[in-house]
mmCIF file with all atom_site columns, C-alpha atoms in Angstrom:
data_model
loop_
_atom_site.group_PDB
_atom_site.id
_atom_site.type_symbol
_atom_site.label_atom_id
_atom_site.label_alt_id
_atom_site.label_comp_id
_atom_site.label_asym_id
_atom_site.label_entity_id
_atom_site.label_seq_id
_atom_site.pdbx_PDB_ins_code
_atom_site.Cartn_x
_atom_site.Cartn_y
_atom_site.Cartn_z
_atom_site.occupancy
_atom_site.B_iso_or_equiv
_atom_site.pdbx_formal_charge
_atom_site.auth_seq_id
_atom_site.auth_comp_id
_atom_site.auth_asym_id
_atom_site.auth_atom_id
_atom_site.pdbx_PDB_model_num
ATOM 1   C CA . MET P 1 1   ? -16.166 -7.273  -0.960  1.00 92.00 ? 1   MET P CA 1
ATOM 2   C CA . LEU P 1 2   ? -14.707 -10.722 -0.288  1.00 96.00 ? 2   LEU P CA 1
ATOM 3   C CA . VAL P 1 3   ? -15.788 -13.383 -2.797  1.00 98.00 ? 3   VAL P CA 1
ATOM 4   C CA . CYS P 1 4   ? -14.838 -17.075 -2.836  1.00 98.00 ? 4   CYS P CA 1
ATOM 5   C CA . ILE P 1 5   ? -14.661 -18.478 -6.372  1.00 98.00 ? 5   ILE P CA 1
ATOM 6   C CA . PRO P 1 6   ? -14.824 -22.278 -6.632  1.00 97.00 ? 6   PRO P CA 1
ATOM 7   C CA . LYS P 1 7   ? -13.101 -24.463 -9.215  1.00 97.00 ? 7   LYS P CA 1
ATOM 8   C CA . VAL P 1 8   ? -11.009 -21.847 -10.976 1.00 98.00 ? 8   VAL P CA 1
ATOM 9   C CA . LEU P 1 9   ? -8.739  -24.728 -11.976 1.00 98.00 ? 9   LEU P CA 1
ATOM 10  C CA . ASP P 1 10  ? -10.068 -28.115 -13.022 1.00 97.00 ? 10  ASP P CA 1
ATOM 11  C CA . ALA P 1 11  ? -8.347  -31.333 -11.944 1.00 97.00 ? 11  ALA P CA 1
ATOM 12  C CA . GLN P 1 12  ? -6.013  -31.459 -14.963 1.00 98.00 ? 12  GLN P CA 1
ATOM 13  C CA . GLN P 1 13  ? -4.997  -27.810 -14.744 1.00 98.00 ? 13  GLN P CA 1
ATOM 14  C CA . LEU P 1 14  ? -4.332  -28.187 -11.033 1.00 98.00 ? 14  LEU P CA 1
ATOM 15  C CA . ALA P 1 15  ? -2.242  -31.309 -11.579 1.00 98.00 ? 15  ALA P CA 1
ATOM 16  C CA . ASP P 1 16  ? -0.223  -29.566 -14.310 1.00 98.00 ? 16  ASP P CA 1
ATOM 17  C CA . VAL P 1 17  ? 0.527   -26.527 -12.130 1.00 98.00 ? 17  VAL P CA 1
ATOM 18  C CA . ARG P 1 18  ? 1.460   -28.635 -9.117  1.00 98.00 ? 18  ARG P CA 1
ATOM 19  C CA . ALA P 1 19  ? 3.762   -30.815 -11.218 1.00 98.00 ? 19  ALA P CA 1
ATOM 20  C CA . LEU P 1 20  ? 5.553   -27.759 -12.607 1.00 98.00 ? 20  LEU P CA 1
ATOM 21  C CA . LEU P 1 21  ? 6.005   -26.287 -9.130  1.00 98.00 ? 21  LEU P CA 1
ATOM 22  C CA . ALA P 1 22  ? 7.244   -29.601 -7.717  1.00 96.00 ? 22  ALA P CA 1
ATOM 23  C CA . GLN P 1 23  ? 9.966   -29.711 -10.374 1.00 97.00 ? 23  GLN P CA 1
ATOM 24  C CA . ALA P 1 24  ? 10.937  -26.033 -10.096 1.00 96.00 ? 24  ALA P CA 1
ATOM 25  C CA . GLY P 1 25  ? 14.176  -26.609 -8.139  1.00 95.00 ? 25  GLY P CA 1
ATOM 26  C CA . ASP P 1 26  ? 16.264  -23.424 -7.963  1.00 94.00 ? 26  ASP P CA 1
ATOM 27  C CA . ALA P 1 27  ? 13.339  -21.324 -9.209  1.00 96.00 ? 27  ALA P CA 1
ATOM 28  C CA . TRP P 1 28  ? 12.129  -21.319 -5.588  1.00 96.00 ? 28  TRP P CA 1
ATOM 29  C CA . VAL P 1 29  ? 13.606  -18.229 -3.901  1.00 95.00 ? 29  VAL P CA 1
ATOM 30  C CA . ASP P 1 30  ? 13.185  -16.295 -0.660  1.00 92.00 ? 30  ASP P CA 1
ATOM 31  C CA . GLY P 1 31  ? 9.770   -14.636 -0.692  1.00 87.00 ? 31  GLY P CA 1
ATOM 32  C CA . ARG P 1 32  ? 11.225  -11.401 0.639   1.00 82.00 ? 32  ARG P CA 1
ATOM 33  C CA . ALA P 1 33  ? 12.825  -10.795 -2.770  1.00 75.00 ? 33  ALA P CA 1
ATOM 34  C CA . THR P 1 34  ? 9.673   -9.065  -3.989  1.00 70.00 ? 34  THR P CA 1
ATOM 35  C CA . ALA P 1 35  ? 8.379   -7.662  -0.691  1.00 65.00 ? 35  ALA P CA 1
ATOM 36  C CA . GLY P 1 36  ? 8.182   -3.935  -0.077  1.00 60.00 ? 36  GLY P CA 1
ATOM 37  C CA . TYR P 1 37  ? 9.543   -2.179  2.995   1.00 61.00 ? 37  TYR P CA 1
ATOM 38  C CA . GLN P 1 38  ? 6.342   -2.945  4.922   1.00 64.00 ? 38  GLN P CA 1
ATOM 39  C CA . GLY P 1 39  ? 6.080   -6.613  3.939   1.00 62.00 ? 39  GLY P CA 1
ATOM 40  C CA . ALA P 1 40  ? 9.692   -7.751  4.099   1.00 70.00 ? 40  ALA P CA 1
ATOM 41  C CA . PRO P 1 41  ? 10.036  -7.775  7.918   1.00 83.00 ? 41  PRO P CA 1
ATOM 42  C CA . VAL P 1 42  ? 6.927   -9.952  8.340   1.00 91.00 ? 42  VAL P CA 1
ATOM 43  C CA . LYS P 1 43  ? 7.201   -12.201 5.272   1.00 90.00 ? 43  LYS P CA 1
ATOM 44  C CA . PHE P 1 44  ? 8.576   -15.707 5.777   1.00 92.00 ? 44  PHE P CA 1
ATOM 45  C CA . ASN P 1 45  ? 7.902   -17.969 2.802   1.00 96.00 ? 45  ASN P CA 1
ATOM 46  C CA . GLN P 1 46  ? 9.306   -19.035 -0.548  1.00 96.00 ? 46  GLN P CA 1
ATOM 47  C CA . GLN P 1 47  ? 8.128   -18.111 -4.007  1.00 96.00 ? 47  GLN P CA 1
ATOM 48  C CA . ILE P 1 48  ? 8.859   -18.867 -7.639  1.00 97.00 ? 48  ILE P CA 1
ATOM 49  C CA . ASP P 1 49  ? 11.182  -16.481 -9.465  1.00 95.00 ? 49  ASP P CA 1
ATOM 50  C CA . GLU P 1 50  ? 8.927   -14.371 -11.722 1.00 91.00 ? 50  GLU P CA 1
ATOM 51  C CA . ARG P 1 51  ? 11.501  -14.619 -14.528 1.00 90.00 ? 51  ARG P CA 1
ATOM 52  C CA . SER P 1 52  ? 11.621  -18.417 -14.538 1.00 96.00 ? 52  SER P CA 1
ATOM 53  C CA . GLU P 1 53  ? 10.159  -20.668 -17.190 1.00 97.00 ? 53  GLU P CA 1
ATOM 54  C CA . THR P 1 54  ? 8.146   -22.397 -14.465 1.00 97.00 ? 54  THR P CA 1
ATOM 55  C CA . ALA P 1 55  ? 6.404   -19.120 -13.635 1.00 97.00 ? 55  ALA P CA 1
ATOM 56  C CA . LEU P 1 56  ? 5.611   -18.425 -17.290 1.00 97.00 ? 56  LEU P CA 1
ATOM 57  C CA . GLN P 1 57  ? 4.139   -21.882 -17.883 1.00 98.00 ? 57  GLN P CA 1
ATOM 58  C CA . CYS P 1 58  ? 1.985   -21.750 -14.751 1.00 98.00 ? 58  CYS P CA 1
ATOM 59  C CA . GLN P 1 59  ? 0.844   -18.224 -15.577 1.00 98.00 ? 59  GLN P CA 1
ATOM 60  C CA . ARG P 1 60  ? -0.436  -19.335 -18.975 1.00 97.00 ? 60  ARG P CA 1
ATOM 61  C CA . ILE P 1 61  ? -2.531  -22.095 -17.407 1.00 98.00 ? 61  ILE P CA 1
ATOM 62  C CA . ILE P 1 62  ? -4.074  -19.831 -14.778 1.00 98.00 ? 62  ILE P CA 1
ATOM 63  C CA . LEU P 1 63  ? -4.720  -16.818 -16.995 1.00 98.00 ? 63  LEU P CA 1
ATOM 64  C CA . THR P 1 64  ? -6.487  -19.056 -19.498 1.00 97.00 ? 64  THR P CA 1
ATOM 65  C CA . ALA P 1 65  ? -8.678  -20.427 -16.714 1.00 98.00 ? 65  ALA P CA 1
ATOM 66  C CA . LEU P 1 66  ? -9.502  -16.948 -15.392 1.00 98.00 ? 66  LEU P CA 1
ATOM 67  C CA . GLU P 1 67  ? -10.589 -15.705 -18.804 1.00 96.00 ? 67  GLU P CA 1
ATOM 68  C CA . ARG P 1 68  ? -13.221 -18.460 -18.906 1.00 93.00 ? 68  ARG P CA 1
ATOM 69  C CA . HIS P 1 69  ? -14.561 -18.152 -15.356 1.00 97.00 ? 69  HIS P CA 1
ATOM 70  C CA . PRO P 1 70  ? -17.755 -16.051 -15.275 1.00 96.00 ? 70  PRO P CA 1
ATOM 71  C CA . LEU P 1 71  ? -17.793 -15.557 -11.496 1.00 97.00 ? 71  LEU P CA 1
ATOM 72  C CA . PHE P 1 72  ? -14.271 -14.118 -11.549 1.00 98.00 ? 72  PHE P CA 1
ATOM 73  C CA . ILE P 1 73  ? -15.201 -11.746 -14.370 1.00 98.00 ? 73  ILE P CA 1
ATOM 74  C CA . SER P 1 74  ? -18.370 -10.670 -12.545 1.00 98.00 ? 74  SER P CA 1
ATOM 75  C CA . ALA P 1 75  ? -16.649 -10.095 -9.200  1.00 98.00 ? 75  ALA P CA 1
ATOM 76  C CA . ALA P 1 76  ? -13.419 -8.471  -10.388 1.00 98.00 ? 76  ALA P CA 1
ATOM 77  C CA . LEU P 1 77  ? -14.406 -6.759  -13.659 1.00 98.00 ? 77  LEU P CA 1
ATOM 78  C CA . PRO P 1 78  ? -10.738 -7.055  -14.625 1.00 98.00 ? 78  PRO P CA 1
ATOM 79  C CA . ASN P 1 79  ? -8.971  -4.448  -16.694 1.00 97.00 ? 79  ASN P CA 1
ATOM 80  C CA . ILE P 1 80  ? -5.389  -5.644  -16.152 1.00 97.00 ? 80  ILE P CA 1
ATOM 81  C CA . VAL P 1 81  ? -4.331  -8.829  -14.341 1.00 97.00 ? 81  VAL P CA 1
ATOM 82  C CA . TYR P 1 82  ? -0.848  -8.922  -12.849 1.00 97.00 ? 82  TYR P CA 1
ATOM 83  C CA . PRO P 1 83  ? 0.917   -12.138 -13.948 1.00 97.00 ? 83  PRO P CA 1
ATOM 84  C CA . PRO P 1 84  ? 0.187   -14.735 -11.249 1.00 98.00 ? 84  PRO P CA 1
ATOM 85  C CA . MET P 1 85  ? 2.932   -15.498 -8.748  1.00 97.00 ? 85  MET P CA 1
ATOM 86  C CA . PHE P 1 86  ? 3.442   -18.672 -6.729  1.00 98.00 ? 86  PHE P CA 1
ATOM 87  C CA . ASN P 1 87  ? 4.467   -19.304 -3.135  1.00 97.00 ? 87  ASN P CA 1
ATOM 88  C CA . ARG P 1 88  ? 4.796   -22.046 -0.557  1.00 97.00 ? 88  ARG P CA 1
ATOM 89  C CA . TYR P 1 89  ? 4.804   -22.131 3.225   1.00 97.00 ? 89  TYR P CA 1
ATOM 90  C CA . GLY P 1 90  ? 6.476   -24.942 5.163   1.00 97.00 ? 90  GLY P CA 1
ATOM 91  C CA . GLU P 1 91  ? 6.211   -25.569 8.900   1.00 97.00 ? 91  GLU P CA 1
ATOM 92  C CA . GLY P 1 92  ? 6.731   -22.386 10.896  1.00 96.00 ? 92  GLY P CA 1
ATOM 93  C CA . MET P 1 93  ? 6.415   -20.127 7.856   1.00 97.00 ? 93  MET P CA 1
ATOM 94  C CA . HIS P 1 94  ? 3.901   -17.298 7.817   1.00 96.00 ? 94  HIS P CA 1
ATOM 95  C CA . PHE P 1 95  ? 3.183   -13.798 6.487   1.00 96.00 ? 95  PHE P CA 1
ATOM 96  C CA . GLY P 1 96  ? 2.436   -11.199 9.136   1.00 95.00 ? 96  GLY P CA 1
ATOM 97  C CA . ALA P 1 97  ? -0.171  -8.448  8.937   1.00 94.00 ? 97  ALA P CA 1
ATOM 98  C CA . HIS P 1 98  ? 0.301   -6.147  5.942   1.00 94.00 ? 98  HIS P CA 1
ATOM 99  C CA . VAL P 1 99  ? -1.494  -4.208  3.223   1.00 95.00 ? 99  VAL P CA 1
ATOM 100 C CA . ASP P 1 100 ? -0.481  -4.895  -0.377  1.00 94.00 ? 100 ASP P CA 1
ATOM 101 C CA . GLY P 1 101 ? 1.357   -2.158  -2.248  1.00 94.00 ? 101 GLY P CA 1
ATOM 102 C CA . SER P 1 102 ? -0.901  0.202   -4.177  1.00 96.00 ? 102 SER P CA 1
ATOM 103 C CA . VAL P 1 103 ? 1.035   0.106   -7.461  1.00 96.00 ? 103 VAL P CA 1
ATOM 104 C CA . ARG P 1 104 ? 3.133   -2.612  -9.080  1.00 95.00 ? 104 ARG P CA 1
ATOM 105 C CA . ILE P 1 105 ? 5.279   -2.682  -12.199 1.00 94.00 ? 105 ILE P CA 1
ATOM 106 C CA . HIS P 1 106 ? 4.142   -5.283  -14.730 1.00 93.00 ? 106 HIS P CA 1
ATOM 107 C CA . PRO P 1 107 ? 7.141   -7.636  -15.139 1.00 91.00 ? 107 PRO P CA 1
ATOM 108 C CA . HIS P 1 108 ? 6.543   -8.223  -18.857 1.00 89.00 ? 108 HIS P CA 1
ATOM 109 C CA . ASN P 1 109 ? 5.872   -4.748  -20.203 1.00 92.00 ? 109 ASN P CA 1
ATOM 110 C CA . GLY P 1 110 ? 7.037   -2.348  -17.480 1.00 93.00 ? 110 GLY P CA 1
ATOM 111 C CA . ARG P 1 111 ? 3.664   -0.605  -17.202 1.00 94.00 ? 111 ARG P CA 1
ATOM 112 C CA . LYS P 1 112 ? 2.311   0.497   -13.836 1.00 96.00 ? 112 LYS P CA 1
ATOM 113 C CA . LEU P 1 113 ? -0.712  -1.353  -12.496 1.00 96.00 ? 113 LEU P CA 1
ATOM 114 C CA . ARG P 1 114 ? -2.991  -0.133  -9.690  1.00 97.00 ? 114 ARG P CA 1
ATOM 115 C CA . THR P 1 115 ? -3.801  -2.973  -7.292  1.00 98.00 ? 115 THR P CA 1
ATOM 116 C CA . ASP P 1 116 ? -7.544  -2.710  -6.668  1.00 98.00 ? 116 ASP P CA 1
ATOM 117 C CA . ILE P 1 117 ? -8.100  -6.392  -5.855  1.00 98.00 ? 117 ILE P CA 1
ATOM 118 C CA . SER P 1 118 ? -5.928  -9.077  -4.290  1.00 98.00 ? 118 SER P CA 1
ATOM 119 C CA . ALA P 1 119 ? -6.414  -12.728 -5.220  1.00 98.00 ? 119 ALA P CA 1
ATOM 120 C CA . THR P 1 120 ? -5.265  -15.975 -3.595  1.00 98.00 ? 120 THR P CA 1
ATOM 121 C CA . LEU P 1 121 ? -5.697  -19.236 -5.496  1.00 98.00 ? 121 LEU P CA 1
ATOM 122 C CA . PHE P 1 122 ? -5.193  -22.292 -3.280  1.00 98.00 ? 122 PHE P CA 1
ATOM 123 C CA . LEU P 1 123 ? -3.100  -25.094 -4.798  1.00 98.00 ? 123 LEU P CA 1
ATOM 124 C CA . THR P 1 124 ? -3.046  -27.446 -1.789  1.00 98.00 ? 124 THR P CA 1
ATOM 125 C CA . ASP P 1 125 ? -6.082  -29.144 -0.267  1.00 97.00 ? 125 ASP P CA 1
ATOM 126 C CA . GLN P 1 126 ? -7.023  -28.179 3.281   1.00 96.00 ? 126 GLN P CA 1
ATOM 127 C CA . GLN P 1 127 ? -6.254  -31.674 4.593   1.00 97.00 ? 127 GLN P CA 1
ATOM 128 C CA . GLU P 1 128 ? -2.615  -31.447 3.500   1.00 97.00 ? 128 GLU P CA 1
ATOM 129 C CA . TYR P 1 129 ? -1.612  -28.835 6.066   1.00 98.00 ? 129 TYR P CA 1
ATOM 130 C CA . ASP P 1 130 ? -2.590  -27.223 9.366   1.00 98.00 ? 130 ASP P CA 1
ATOM 131 C CA . GLY P 1 131 ? -2.546  -23.488 9.920   1.00 98.00 ? 131 GLY P CA 1
ATOM 132 C CA . GLY P 1 132 ? -1.947  -21.318 6.882   1.00 97.00 ? 132 GLY P CA 1
ATOM 133 C CA . GLU P 1 133 ? -5.313  -19.559 6.956   1.00 98.00 ? 133 GLU P CA 1
ATOM 134 C CA . LEU P 1 134 ? -5.604  -16.335 5.022   1.00 98.00 ? 134 LEU P CA 1
ATOM 135 C CA . GLN P 1 135 ? -7.082  -13.797 7.422   1.00 98.00 ? 135 GLN P CA 1
ATOM 136 C CA . VAL P 1 136 ? -8.585  -10.646 5.905   1.00 98.00 ? 136 VAL P CA 1
ATOM 137 C CA . GLU P 1 137 ? -9.679  -7.742  8.064   1.00 96.00 ? 137 GLU P CA 1
ATOM 138 C CA . ASP P 1 138 ? -12.416 -5.307  7.077   1.00 89.00 ? 138 ASP P CA 1
ATOM 139 C CA . THR P 1 139 ? -14.983 -3.097  8.815   1.00 86.00 ? 139 THR P CA 1
ATOM 140 C CA . TYR P 1 140 ? -16.960 -6.219  9.828   1.00 87.00 ? 140 TYR P CA 1
ATOM 141 C CA . GLY P 1 141 ? -14.051 -7.966  11.531  1.00 93.00 ? 141 GLY P CA 1
ATOM 142 C CA . VAL P 1 142 ? -11.534 -10.644 10.565  1.00 96.00 ? 142 VAL P CA 1
ATOM 143 C CA . HIS P 1 143 ? -12.477 -13.273 7.976   1.00 97.00 ? 143 HIS P CA 1
ATOM 144 C CA . SER P 1 144 ? -10.500 -16.527 7.932   1.00 97.00 ? 144 SER P CA 1
ATOM 145 C CA . VAL P 1 145 ? -10.249 -18.242 4.538   1.00 98.00 ? 145 VAL P CA 1
ATOM 146 C CA . LYS P 1 146 ? -8.911  -21.738 3.824   1.00 98.00 ? 146 LYS P CA 1
ATOM 147 C CA . LEU P 1 147 ? -10.180 -23.298 0.603   1.00 98.00 ? 147 LEU P CA 1
ATOM 148 C CA . ASP P 1 148 ? -9.686  -26.493 -1.360  1.00 97.00 ? 148 ASP P CA 1
ATOM 149 C CA . ALA P 1 149 ? -7.112  -26.730 -4.125  1.00 98.00 ? 149 ALA P CA 1
ATOM 150 C CA . GLY P 1 150 ? -8.334  -24.994 -7.275  1.00 98.00 ? 150 GLY P CA 1
ATOM 151 C CA . ASP P 1 151 ? -10.557 -22.540 -5.383  1.00 98.00 ? 151 ASP P CA 1
ATOM 152 C CA . MET P 1 152 ? -9.791  -18.833 -5.115  1.00 98.00 ? 152 MET P CA 1
ATOM 153 C CA . VAL P 1 153 ? -10.699 -15.821 -2.980  1.00 98.00 ? 153 VAL P CA 1
ATOM 154 C CA . VAL P 1 154 ? -10.655 -12.190 -4.108  1.00 98.00 ? 154 VAL P CA 1
ATOM 155 C CA . TYR P 1 155 ? -10.798 -9.227  -1.738  1.00 98.00 ? 155 TYR P CA 1
ATOM 156 C CA . PRO P 1 156 ? -9.943  -5.502  -1.719  1.00 97.00 ? 156 PRO P CA 1
ATOM 157 C CA . ALA P 1 157 ? -6.209  -4.888  -1.893  1.00 97.00 ? 157 ALA P CA 1
ATOM 158 C CA . THR P 1 158 ? -6.698  -2.160  0.711   1.00 96.00 ? 158 THR P CA 1
ATOM 159 C CA . SER P 1 159 ? -7.438  -4.835  3.338   1.00 96.00 ? 159 SER P CA 1
ATOM 160 C CA . LEU P 1 160 ? -5.077  -5.663  6.173   1.00 97.00 ? 160 LEU P CA 1
ATOM 161 C CA . HIS P 1 161 ? -4.370  -9.391  5.866   1.00 97.00 ? 161 HIS P CA 1
ATOM 162 C CA . THR P 1 162 ? -2.080  -12.149 7.073   1.00 97.00 ? 162 THR P CA 1
ATOM 163 C CA . VAL P 1 163 ? -1.243  -15.831 6.536   1.00 98.00 ? 163 VAL P CA 1
ATOM 164 C CA . THR P 1 164 ? -1.121  -17.682 9.841   1.00 98.00 ? 164 THR P CA 1
ATOM 165 C CA . PRO P 1 165 ? 1.849   -19.974 10.678  1.00 97.00 ? 165 PRO P CA 1
ATOM 166 C CA . ILE P 1 166 ? 1.944   -23.466 9.221   1.00 98.00 ? 166 ILE P CA 1
ATOM 167 C CA . THR P 1 167 ? 2.059   -26.108 11.938  1.00 98.00 ? 167 THR P CA 1
ATOM 168 C CA . ARG P 1 168 ? 1.986   -29.214 9.697   1.00 98.00 ? 168 ARG P CA 1
ATOM 169 C CA . GLY P 1 169 ? 2.598   -29.925 6.042   1.00 98.00 ? 169 GLY P CA 1
ATOM 170 C CA . MET P 1 170 ? 3.077   -27.543 3.130   1.00 97.00 ? 170 MET P CA 1
ATOM 171 C CA . ARG P 1 171 ? 0.758   -24.868 1.715   1.00 98.00 ? 171 ARG P CA 1
ATOM 172 C CA . MET P 1 172 ? 1.226   -23.918 -1.941  1.00 98.00 ? 172 MET P CA 1
ATOM 173 C CA . GLY P 1 173 ? -0.668  -21.072 -3.491  1.00 98.00 ? 173 GLY P CA 1
ATOM 174 C CA . CYS P 1 174 ? -0.913  -18.577 -6.302  1.00 98.00 ? 174 CYS P CA 1
ATOM 175 C CA . PHE P 1 175 ? -1.363  -14.874 -5.685  1.00 98.00 ? 175 PHE P CA 1
ATOM 176 C CA . PHE P 1 176 ? -1.806  -11.842 -7.901  1.00 98.00 ? 176 PHE P CA 1
ATOM 177 C CA . TRP P 1 177 ? -3.556  -8.504  -8.228  1.00 98.00 ? 177 TRP P CA 1
ATOM 178 C CA . ILE P 1 178 ? -6.171  -7.014  -10.512 1.00 98.00 ? 178 ILE P CA 1
ATOM 179 C CA . GLN P 1 179 ? -6.635  -3.475  -11.722 1.00 98.00 ? 179 GLN P CA 1
ATOM 180 C CA . SER P 1 180 ? -10.394 -3.421  -12.096 1.00 98.00 ? 180 SER P CA 1
ATOM 181 C CA . LEU P 1 181 ? -12.471 -1.430  -14.541 1.00 98.00 ? 181 LEU P CA 1
ATOM 182 C CA . ILE P 1 182 ? -14.184 -0.182  -11.372 1.00 98.00 ? 182 ILE P CA 1
ATOM 183 C CA . ARG P 1 183 ? -11.751 1.361   -8.890  1.00 97.00 ? 183 ARG P CA 1
ATOM 184 C CA . ASP P 1 184 ? -14.275 1.737   -6.030  1.00 97.00 ? 184 ASP P CA 1
ATOM 185 C CA . ASP P 1 185 ? -15.021 -1.441  -4.059  1.00 96.00 ? 185 ASP P CA 1
ATOM 186 C CA . GLY P 1 186 ? -18.524 -0.287  -3.130  1.00 96.00 ? 186 GLY P CA 1
ATOM 187 C CA . GLN P 1 187 ? -19.447 0.286   -6.758  1.00 98.00 ? 187 GLN P CA 1
ATOM 188 C CA . ARG P 1 188 ? -17.959 -3.084  -7.713  1.00 98.00 ? 188 ARG P CA 1
ATOM 189 C CA . ALA P 1 189 ? -20.058 -4.745  -5.008  1.00 97.00 ? 189 ALA P CA 1
ATOM 190 C CA . MET P 1 190 ? -23.270 -3.147  -6.302  1.00 98.00 ? 190 MET P CA 1
ATOM 191 C CA . LEU P 1 191 ? -22.526 -4.230  -9.876  1.00 98.00 ? 191 LEU P CA 1
ATOM 192 C CA . PHE P 1 192 ? -21.732 -7.751  -8.666  1.00 98.00 ? 192 PHE P CA 1
ATOM 193 C CA . ASP P 1 193 ? -25.058 -7.972  -6.800  1.00 98.00 ? 193 ASP P CA 1
ATOM 194 C CA . LEU P 1 194 ? -26.917 -6.581  -9.802  1.00 98.00 ? 194 LEU P CA 1
ATOM 195 C CA . ASP P 1 195 ? -25.274 -9.065  -12.159 1.00 98.00 ? 195 ASP P CA 1
ATOM 196 C CA . ASN P 1 196 ? -26.136 -11.972 -9.829  1.00 96.00 ? 196 ASN P CA 1
ATOM 197 C CA . ALA P 1 197 ? -29.756 -10.808 -9.669  1.00 96.00 ? 197 ALA P CA 1
ATOM 198 C CA . ILE P 1 198 ? -29.940 -10.602 -13.462 1.00 96.00 ? 198 ILE P CA 1
ATOM 199 C CA . GLN P 1 199 ? -28.519 -14.116 -13.828 1.00 95.00 ? 199 GLN P CA 1
ATOM 200 C CA . THR P 1 200 ? -31.094 -15.462 -11.367 1.00 95.00 ? 200 THR P CA 1
ATOM 201 C CA . LEU P 1 201 ? -33.916 -13.735 -13.232 1.00 95.00 ? 201 LEU P CA 1
ATOM 202 C CA . ASN P 1 202 ? -32.615 -15.168 -16.514 1.00 94.00 ? 202 ASN P CA 1
ATOM 203 C CA . GLN P 1 203 ? -32.637 -18.675 -15.058 1.00 93.00 ? 203 GLN P CA 1
ATOM 204 C CA . THR P 1 204 ? -36.208 -18.308 -13.826 1.00 92.00 ? 204 THR P CA 1
ATOM 205 C CA . GLN P 1 205 ? -37.419 -16.779 -17.092 1.00 89.00 ? 205 GLN P CA 1
ATOM 206 C CA . ALA P 1 206 ? -38.737 -13.681 -15.320 1.00 91.00 ? 206 ALA P CA 1
ATOM 207 C CA . ASP P 1 207 ? -40.403 -10.855 -17.223 1.00 93.00 ? 207 ASP P CA 1
ATOM 208 C CA . GLU P 1 208 ? -38.307 -10.235 -20.338 1.00 94.00 ? 208 GLU P CA 1
ATOM 209 C CA . ILE P 1 209 ? -38.869 -6.475  -20.504 1.00 95.00 ? 209 ILE P CA 1
ATOM 210 C CA . ALA P 1 210 ? -37.902 -6.024  -16.858 1.00 94.00 ? 210 ALA P CA 1
ATOM 211 C CA . ARG P 1 211 ? -34.770 -8.114  -17.366 1.00 94.00 ? 211 ARG P CA 1
ATOM 212 C CA . ARG P 1 212 ? -33.804 -6.082  -20.399 1.00 95.00 ? 212 ARG P CA 1
ATOM 213 C CA . LYS P 1 213 ? -34.158 -2.863  -18.407 1.00 97.00 ? 213 LYS P CA 1
ATOM 214 C CA . LEU P 1 214 ? -31.993 -4.219  -15.589 1.00 97.00 ? 214 LEU P CA 1
ATOM 215 C CA . ILE P 1 215 ? -29.319 -5.286  -18.079 1.00 97.00 ? 215 ILE P CA 1
ATOM 216 C CA . GLY P 1 216 ? -29.391 -1.760  -19.475 1.00 98.00 ? 216 GLY P CA 1
ATOM 217 C CA . VAL P 1 217 ? -28.985 -0.302  -15.978 1.00 98.00 ? 217 VAL P CA 1
ATOM 218 C CA . TYR P 1 218 ? -26.016 -2.609  -15.337 1.00 98.00 ? 218 TYR P CA 1
ATOM 219 C CA . HIS P 1 219 ? -24.193 -1.582  -18.494 1.00 98.00 ? 219 HIS P CA 1
ATOM 220 C CA . ASN P 1 220 ? -24.976 2.098   -18.094 1.00 98.00 ? 220 ASN P CA 1
ATOM 221 C CA . LEU P 1 221 ? -23.574 2.054   -14.555 1.00 98.00 ? 221 LEU P CA 1
ATOM 222 C CA . LEU P 1 222 ? -20.517 0.167   -15.802 1.00 97.00 ? 222 LEU P CA 1
ATOM 223 C CA . ARG P 1 223 ? -20.104 2.745   -18.553 1.00 97.00 ? 223 ARG P CA 1
ATOM 224 C CA . GLN P 1 224 ? -20.444 5.619   -16.079 1.00 97.00 ? 224 GLN P CA 1
ATOM 225 C CA . TRP P 1 225 ? -18.084 4.230   -13.426 1.00 97.00 ? 225 TRP P CA 1
ATOM 226 C CA . SER P 1 226 ? -15.481 2.383   -15.442 1.00 96.00 ? 226 SER P CA 1
ATOM 227 C CA . GLU P 1 227 ? -11.894 3.481   -15.979 1.00 87.00 ? 227 GLU P CA 1
ATOM 228 C CA . THR P 1 228 ? -10.074 2.187   -19.031 1.00 75.00 ? 228 THR P CA 1
#
């Protein structure tokens, strides 16, 4: 399930994050520092040191925004969110085809986190650079994603994906992973569709008893499938 989530960051939040990243200086390091054996040979970008004060300040802004975004909650059903990381791609930089690692160590508490969902939050508008599309491959083919600053895409972490080479400008982004309450992507997709249907029925003031029954089905499925 690939879901585009608009306006995760408002204009002020976006400006604050971009200003912090622009002033990060030596906090920008080689992106291969955190790549696994599969990713390192094909990764060519820069990212913010996870231990830096810049990273911590930007993380607080983004995590606060995520907690308040209903579409993100509905699509991801988050249990644990890995602290957001930040990268940039200049001309010629890219990230070749890879699958994200299945387990990561939380940098703040040392706990293991299963990566069910990958997320990319765009911090640069499309007009500011050429190339740099996120390409995600699934059973239906390759999906190319390039969104406006403040918008985000989430997709299964099991997907083969790449970032195409930058041919002009600079692409800045935020990336992280989610351990969902629902491990299975197919089950998550069904719950997402059911939740969207319920919200539509609520907006149209459809039969109250029927809506109440559907809400009960949603929560009973969530209760049955969830892992906490």
